[in-house]
Short mmCIF file of C-alpha atoms and ligand atoms in Angstrom, two decimals:
data_model
loop_
_atom_site.label_atom_id
_atom_site.label_comp_id
_atom_site.label_asym_id
_atom_site.label_seq_id
_atom_site.Cartn_x
_atom_site.Cartn_y
_atom_site.Cartn_z
CA MET A 1 64.96 -26.54 -14.02
CA THR A 2 63.36 -29.36 -16.07
CA ARG A 3 63.40 -32.65 -14.28
CA PRO A 4 64.29 -35.83 -15.94
CA ILE A 5 61.17 -38.06 -16.57
CA LEU A 6 61.14 -41.70 -15.67
CA TYR A 7 58.29 -43.53 -17.45
CA HIS A 8 57.65 -46.58 -15.19
CA ILE A 9 55.23 -49.38 -14.26
CA PRO A 10 54.25 -49.46 -10.61
CA VAL A 11 55.61 -52.48 -8.83
CA CYS A 12 58.10 -53.26 -11.64
CA PRO A 13 61.25 -54.32 -9.99
CA PHE A 14 63.49 -52.71 -12.63
CA SER A 15 61.76 -49.36 -11.90
CA GLN A 16 62.09 -49.89 -8.08
CA ARG A 17 65.83 -50.12 -8.53
CA LEU A 18 65.81 -46.43 -9.45
CA GLU A 19 63.45 -45.48 -6.70
CA ILE A 20 65.92 -47.19 -4.25
CA LEU A 21 68.93 -45.59 -5.76
CA LEU A 22 67.43 -42.03 -5.51
CA GLU A 23 66.14 -42.68 -2.08
CA LEU A 24 69.64 -43.56 -0.96
CA LYS A 25 70.91 -40.30 -2.59
CA GLY A 26 68.20 -38.26 -0.98
CA LEU A 27 67.12 -37.15 -4.42
CA ARG A 28 63.74 -38.96 -4.85
CA ASP A 29 62.25 -35.57 -6.03
CA ALA A 30 64.91 -34.93 -8.56
CA VAL A 31 63.12 -37.16 -11.07
CA ASP A 32 59.51 -36.98 -12.27
CA PHE A 33 58.04 -40.57 -12.16
CA ARG A 34 55.13 -40.99 -14.65
CA VAL A 35 53.14 -44.12 -14.46
CA ILE A 36 52.44 -46.17 -17.61
CA ASP A 37 49.76 -48.74 -17.59
CA ILE A 38 51.22 -52.14 -18.46
CA THR A 39 47.89 -53.68 -19.07
CA VAL A 40 47.29 -51.71 -22.29
CA PRO A 41 49.48 -51.22 -25.37
CA ARG A 42 52.23 -48.45 -25.01
CA PRO A 43 50.85 -45.10 -26.29
CA ASP A 44 52.19 -43.88 -29.61
CA TRP A 45 53.91 -40.80 -28.17
CA LEU A 46 55.93 -43.16 -25.88
CA LEU A 47 56.77 -45.68 -28.77
CA GLN A 48 57.91 -42.71 -30.93
CA ARG A 49 60.44 -41.74 -28.09
CA THR A 50 61.63 -45.35 -27.58
CA ARG A 51 61.81 -46.12 -31.44
CA GLY A 52 59.30 -48.76 -30.89
CA THR A 53 60.50 -50.74 -27.78
CA THR A 54 57.83 -51.33 -25.15
CA ALA A 55 59.98 -52.33 -22.01
CA LEU A 56 59.86 -49.96 -19.11
CA PRO A 57 61.49 -48.12 -17.28
CA VAL A 58 62.64 -45.55 -19.78
CA LEU A 59 64.22 -42.15 -18.81
CA GLU A 60 63.64 -39.01 -20.77
CA THR A 61 66.61 -36.76 -19.74
CA ALA A 62 66.18 -32.96 -19.19
CA ASP A 63 67.84 -32.60 -22.62
CA GLY A 64 65.24 -34.91 -24.27
CA HIS A 65 67.48 -37.96 -24.73
CA ILE A 66 66.03 -41.48 -24.16
CA VAL A 67 67.97 -43.84 -21.81
CA LYS A 68 66.64 -47.51 -21.63
CA GLU A 69 67.73 -50.40 -19.29
CA SER A 70 67.47 -50.01 -15.61
CA LEU A 71 71.13 -50.62 -14.90
CA VAL A 72 72.19 -47.95 -17.52
CA ILE A 73 69.62 -45.51 -16.02
CA MET A 74 71.14 -46.15 -12.59
CA GLN A 75 74.65 -45.40 -13.85
CA TYR A 76 73.33 -42.37 -15.69
CA PHE A 77 71.86 -41.02 -12.26
CA GLU A 78 75.20 -41.62 -10.68
CA ASP A 79 76.91 -39.73 -13.35
CA VAL A 80 74.55 -36.75 -13.46
CA MET A 81 74.01 -36.69 -9.64
CA PRO A 82 77.40 -37.95 -8.32
CA ALA A 83 76.91 -37.00 -4.67
CA PRO A 84 76.38 -38.83 -2.55
CA ALA A 85 78.02 -41.68 -4.64
CA ILE A 86 76.21 -45.12 -4.15
CA VAL A 87 78.24 -46.89 -6.89
CA GLN A 88 81.70 -47.87 -5.64
CA ARG A 89 84.41 -45.34 -6.94
CA ASP A 90 87.51 -47.65 -5.99
CA PRO A 91 88.20 -49.74 -9.18
CA TRP A 92 88.57 -53.06 -7.34
CA ARG A 93 85.41 -52.53 -5.16
CA HIS A 94 83.55 -51.46 -8.41
CA ALA A 95 84.68 -54.47 -10.13
CA VAL A 96 83.40 -56.70 -7.23
CA GLU A 97 80.10 -54.79 -7.34
CA ASN A 98 79.82 -55.45 -11.10
CA MET A 99 80.59 -59.04 -10.72
CA LEU A 100 77.83 -59.52 -8.23
CA THR A 101 75.44 -57.49 -10.44
CA ARG A 102 76.28 -59.82 -13.31
CA LEU A 103 74.63 -62.72 -11.40
CA GLU A 104 71.28 -60.89 -11.15
CA GLY A 105 70.07 -61.84 -14.71
CA ASP A 106 69.99 -65.74 -14.07
CA PHE A 107 68.73 -65.22 -10.39
CA CYS A 108 65.77 -63.11 -11.74
CA THR A 109 65.08 -65.52 -14.67
CA GLN A 110 65.13 -68.59 -12.51
CA GLY A 111 62.53 -67.04 -9.98
CA TYR A 112 60.21 -65.84 -12.73
CA ALA A 113 60.45 -69.14 -14.68
CA TRP A 114 59.34 -70.91 -11.43
CA VAL A 115 56.44 -68.57 -10.52
CA MET A 116 55.13 -68.76 -14.06
CA ASN A 117 55.41 -72.45 -14.19
CA GLN A 118 52.23 -74.40 -14.86
CA ASP A 119 53.68 -78.01 -14.95
CA LEU A 120 53.76 -79.83 -11.69
CA GLU A 121 56.27 -82.25 -13.00
CA ARG A 122 58.76 -79.26 -13.20
CA ARG A 123 58.40 -77.99 -9.75
CA ASP A 124 61.32 -79.90 -8.20
CA ALA A 125 63.74 -79.05 -10.95
CA LEU A 126 62.78 -75.37 -10.61
CA ARG A 127 63.21 -75.36 -6.86
CA GLU A 128 66.65 -77.01 -7.23
CA GLY A 129 67.56 -74.40 -9.88
CA MET A 130 66.47 -71.61 -7.57
CA LEU A 131 68.60 -73.00 -4.65
CA ALA A 132 71.52 -73.26 -7.01
CA GLN A 133 71.20 -69.42 -7.78
CA TYR A 134 71.09 -68.67 -3.97
CA ALA A 135 74.23 -70.89 -3.54
CA LEU A 136 75.94 -68.84 -6.19
CA LEU A 137 75.19 -65.65 -4.35
CA ASP A 138 76.26 -67.28 -0.97
CA ASP A 139 79.62 -68.32 -2.49
CA PHE A 140 80.13 -64.81 -4.06
CA LEU A 141 79.45 -63.17 -0.68
CA LEU A 142 81.56 -65.52 1.34
CA ALA A 143 84.49 -64.81 -1.02
CA HIS A 144 84.15 -61.06 -1.14
CA ALA A 145 82.32 -60.00 1.98
CA PRO A 146 82.26 -62.79 4.50
CA GLU A 147 81.20 -60.67 7.46
CA GLY A 148 78.51 -58.50 5.81
CA PRO A 149 75.73 -58.20 6.04
CA PHE A 150 76.14 -55.93 2.99
CA LEU A 151 78.61 -56.29 0.12
CA PHE A 152 80.46 -53.23 1.49
CA GLU A 153 79.95 -51.07 4.50
CA ASP A 154 76.32 -50.20 3.78
CA PHE A 155 73.33 -50.85 1.61
CA GLY A 156 74.69 -49.77 -1.88
CA TRP A 157 74.46 -50.43 -5.61
CA ALA A 158 74.37 -54.22 -5.48
CA GLU A 159 71.63 -54.12 -2.87
CA ALA A 160 69.57 -51.65 -4.96
CA VAL A 161 69.95 -54.14 -7.86
CA PHE A 162 68.87 -57.20 -6.11
CA THR A 163 66.50 -56.11 -3.30
CA PRO A 164 63.44 -55.61 -5.63
CA PHE A 165 63.85 -59.30 -6.57
CA PHE A 166 64.19 -60.57 -3.16
CA GLN A 167 60.88 -58.82 -2.63
CA ARG A 168 59.28 -60.06 -5.85
CA PHE A 169 60.20 -63.61 -4.77
CA TRP A 170 57.64 -63.31 -1.98
CA PHE A 171 55.54 -64.69 -4.82
CA LEU A 172 57.42 -68.02 -4.56
CA GLU A 173 56.79 -68.16 -0.85
CA TYR A 174 53.07 -67.69 -1.39
CA TYR A 175 52.33 -69.63 -4.63
CA GLU A 176 55.12 -72.32 -4.45
CA GLY A 177 55.51 -72.66 -0.73
CA PHE A 178 59.24 -71.91 -1.05
CA THR A 179 61.42 -70.34 1.63
CA LEU A 180 65.27 -70.40 1.48
CA PRO A 181 66.32 -73.34 3.79
CA ASP A 182 67.65 -72.24 7.15
CA ALA A 183 70.90 -74.13 6.60
CA PRO A 184 74.63 -73.19 6.75
CA ARG A 185 74.75 -73.64 3.00
CA TYR A 186 72.72 -70.46 2.62
CA ALA A 187 73.47 -68.58 5.84
CA ARG A 188 75.50 -65.77 4.29
CA VAL A 189 73.12 -64.93 1.40
CA ARG A 190 70.18 -65.09 4.00
CA ARG A 191 72.01 -62.52 6.07
CA TRP A 192 72.30 -60.37 3.09
CA ILE A 193 68.82 -60.73 2.05
CA ASP A 194 67.37 -60.16 5.61
CA ALA A 195 69.42 -56.85 5.76
CA CYS A 196 68.35 -55.77 2.50
CA LEU A 197 64.63 -56.34 3.14
CA ALA A 198 64.89 -54.52 6.51
CA HIS A 199 66.62 -51.34 4.90
CA PRO A 200 64.35 -48.20 4.94
CA ALA A 201 65.30 -47.26 1.30
CA ALA A 202 63.60 -50.45 -0.02
CA ARG A 203 60.07 -49.92 1.37
CA GLN A 204 58.31 -49.09 -1.98
CA VAL A 205 56.39 -52.47 -1.99
CA THR A 206 54.68 -54.83 0.40
CA LYS A 207 54.40 -58.57 0.49
CA GLU A 208 50.52 -58.23 0.17
CA GLN A 209 50.93 -56.05 -2.90
CA ILE A 210 53.31 -58.40 -4.64
CA VAL A 211 51.24 -61.55 -3.96
CA LYS A 212 48.00 -59.78 -5.13
CA LEU A 213 49.47 -58.07 -8.31
CA TYR A 214 51.64 -60.97 -9.44
CA TYR A 215 48.73 -63.61 -9.33
CA ASP A 216 48.70 -63.54 -13.21
CA TYR A 217 52.38 -64.38 -13.39
CA ALA A 218 51.59 -67.39 -11.04
CA LYS A 219 49.10 -68.30 -13.71
CA GLY A 220 51.75 -68.13 -16.54
CA ALA A 221 50.75 -64.73 -17.81
CA GLY A 222 53.47 -62.11 -17.47
CA ASN A 223 53.98 -58.40 -18.27
CA GLY A 224 50.33 -57.47 -17.96
CA ALA A 225 49.00 -60.51 -20.17
CA LEU A 226 45.62 -62.19 -19.20
CA PRO A 227 45.21 -65.75 -18.21
CA PRO A 228 42.36 -67.51 -20.09
CA GLY A 229 38.76 -66.61 -19.03
CA ARG A 230 39.91 -63.40 -17.46
CA SER A 231 39.12 -59.75 -18.57
CA ARG A 232 41.08 -57.75 -16.05
CA SER A 233 44.83 -58.09 -15.24
CA SER A 234 45.92 -58.54 -11.62
CA PHE A 235 48.14 -55.59 -12.40
CA ALA A 236 45.13 -53.30 -12.91
CA PHE A 237 45.25 -50.15 -10.98
CA VAL A 238 41.62 -50.26 -9.89
CA PRO A 239 40.26 -51.72 -7.69
CA ASP A 240 43.26 -50.93 -5.60
CA TRP A 241 45.04 -54.15 -4.41
CA ARG A 242 44.28 -53.11 -0.74
CA ALA A 243 40.63 -53.51 -1.44
CA ARG A 244 41.08 -56.90 -3.11
CA PRO A 245 41.06 -60.28 -1.38
CA TRP A 246 44.26 -62.44 -1.13
CA PRO A 247 44.34 -64.67 -4.19
CA PRO A 248 44.11 -68.45 -3.80
CA ARG A 249 47.51 -70.15 -3.27
CA ASP A 250 46.71 -73.30 -5.26
CA LYS A 251 47.85 -72.04 -8.70
CA TYR A 252 48.21 -75.59 -10.15
CA ALA A 253 44.76 -76.84 -9.20
CA HIS A 254 42.71 -73.61 -9.51
CA SER A 255 42.21 -70.57 -11.80
CA ALA A 256 40.59 -67.75 -10.06
CA SER A 257 38.02 -65.57 -11.82
CA ASP A 258 38.07 -61.77 -12.01
CA ALA A 259 35.32 -61.80 -9.36
CA GLU A 260 37.27 -64.12 -7.12
CA LEU A 261 40.25 -61.74 -7.30
CA GLY A 262 38.13 -58.73 -6.63
CA LEU A 263 38.84 -57.25 -9.97
C1 GAZ B 301 62.43 -63.38 -16.51
O1 GAZ B 301 61.11 -63.04 -16.67
C2 GAZ B 301 60.68 -61.82 -16.24
C3 GAZ B 301 61.46 -61.06 -15.40
C4 GAZ B 301 61.02 -59.78 -14.91
C5 GAZ B 301 59.68 -59.35 -15.43
C6 GAZ B 301 59.32 -57.99 -14.88
O2 GAZ B 301 59.36 -57.76 -13.77
C7 GAZ B 301 58.89 -57.05 -15.93
S1 GAZ B 301 58.82 -55.56 -15.46
C8 GAZ B 301 58.13 -54.79 -16.85
C9 GAZ B 301 58.96 -55.02 -18.06
N1 GAZ B 301 60.30 -54.29 -18.06
C10 GAZ B 301 61.31 -54.98 -18.25
O3 GAZ B 301 61.38 -56.21 -18.47
C11 GAZ B 301 62.61 -54.23 -18.34
C12 GAZ B 301 63.93 -55.06 -18.28
C13 GAZ B 301 65.12 -54.27 -18.61
N2 GAZ B 301 66.18 -55.21 -18.80
C14 GAZ B 301 65.63 -53.26 -17.58
O4 GAZ B 301 66.48 -53.51 -16.72
O5 GAZ B 301 65.05 -52.10 -17.48
C15 GAZ B 301 58.11 -54.33 -19.21
O6 GAZ B 301 58.23 -53.19 -19.47
N3 GAZ B 301 57.40 -55.22 -19.89
C16 GAZ B 301 56.37 -54.75 -20.77
C17 GAZ B 301 57.05 -54.99 -22.18
O7 GAZ B 301 58.16 -55.44 -22.25
O8 GAZ B 301 56.22 -54.53 -23.14
C18 GAZ B 301 59.14 -59.98 -16.40
C19 GAZ B 301 59.57 -61.27 -16.72
O9 GAZ B 301 58.97 -62.12 -17.74
C20 GAZ B 301 57.71 -61.66 -18.26
#
């Protein structure tokens, strides 16, 4: 039986959503994950399949169809591998799950805008914007799942959508000194985040890996782009991140060289 192929980028949060979903379903081996190097242009054979788009992940189904967008691929997996269901089947619960999922785009954009920021004058406004996003999540959870810790009984669809970004935002802790305040205003979302980060289905990445690989994002260079003066991306597969030193934290005052990063 031909397995579907997921073309993905290691450590990409959108790809990690699919790994988490399949882990929850006990079907991780049902899909053939194939790594694409984000630090070089997409190969022609892939561009032909995607009709020219470069964003990953991309799913090639067993029938040869191409599915793009991680949330769409997640739903496709639920449709073709319905048991065990991760997405909520009850219409109202599914609506609640979808309303929470719709908050992900602005949450993600705010965090990435901050980590990629190079203007010290903007830091306070970016921090306030990030706190406002956490407050929106806290409000939603208090309205729909005041007890928790998860949206419903267990770690499910919404958790698979958000947890990769809770883990990516470790880069805010390291490069911006940001942690969510231990205040009642954020108590509910903090309980959700802590439960998500502790869940065994979401252990594909570590804090050290995120901090080292996302250094270039902290210098304003995203998606495998290179900061000025550098010749190798912090997303490079070799040298392995485990063999590389921790990057300098002072992103606004210092630009590390390839050598300083162990590249
Ligand atoms: C809000 O800013 C950002 C938020 C997240 C990411 C990220 O993790 C990319 S992960 C890798 C990135 N993939 C995507 O952005 C996919 C997003 C798509 N909406 C999905 O859900 O699958 C990619 O393939 N980039 C290469 C290319 O497009 O050629 C980056 C951001 O800015 C550069």
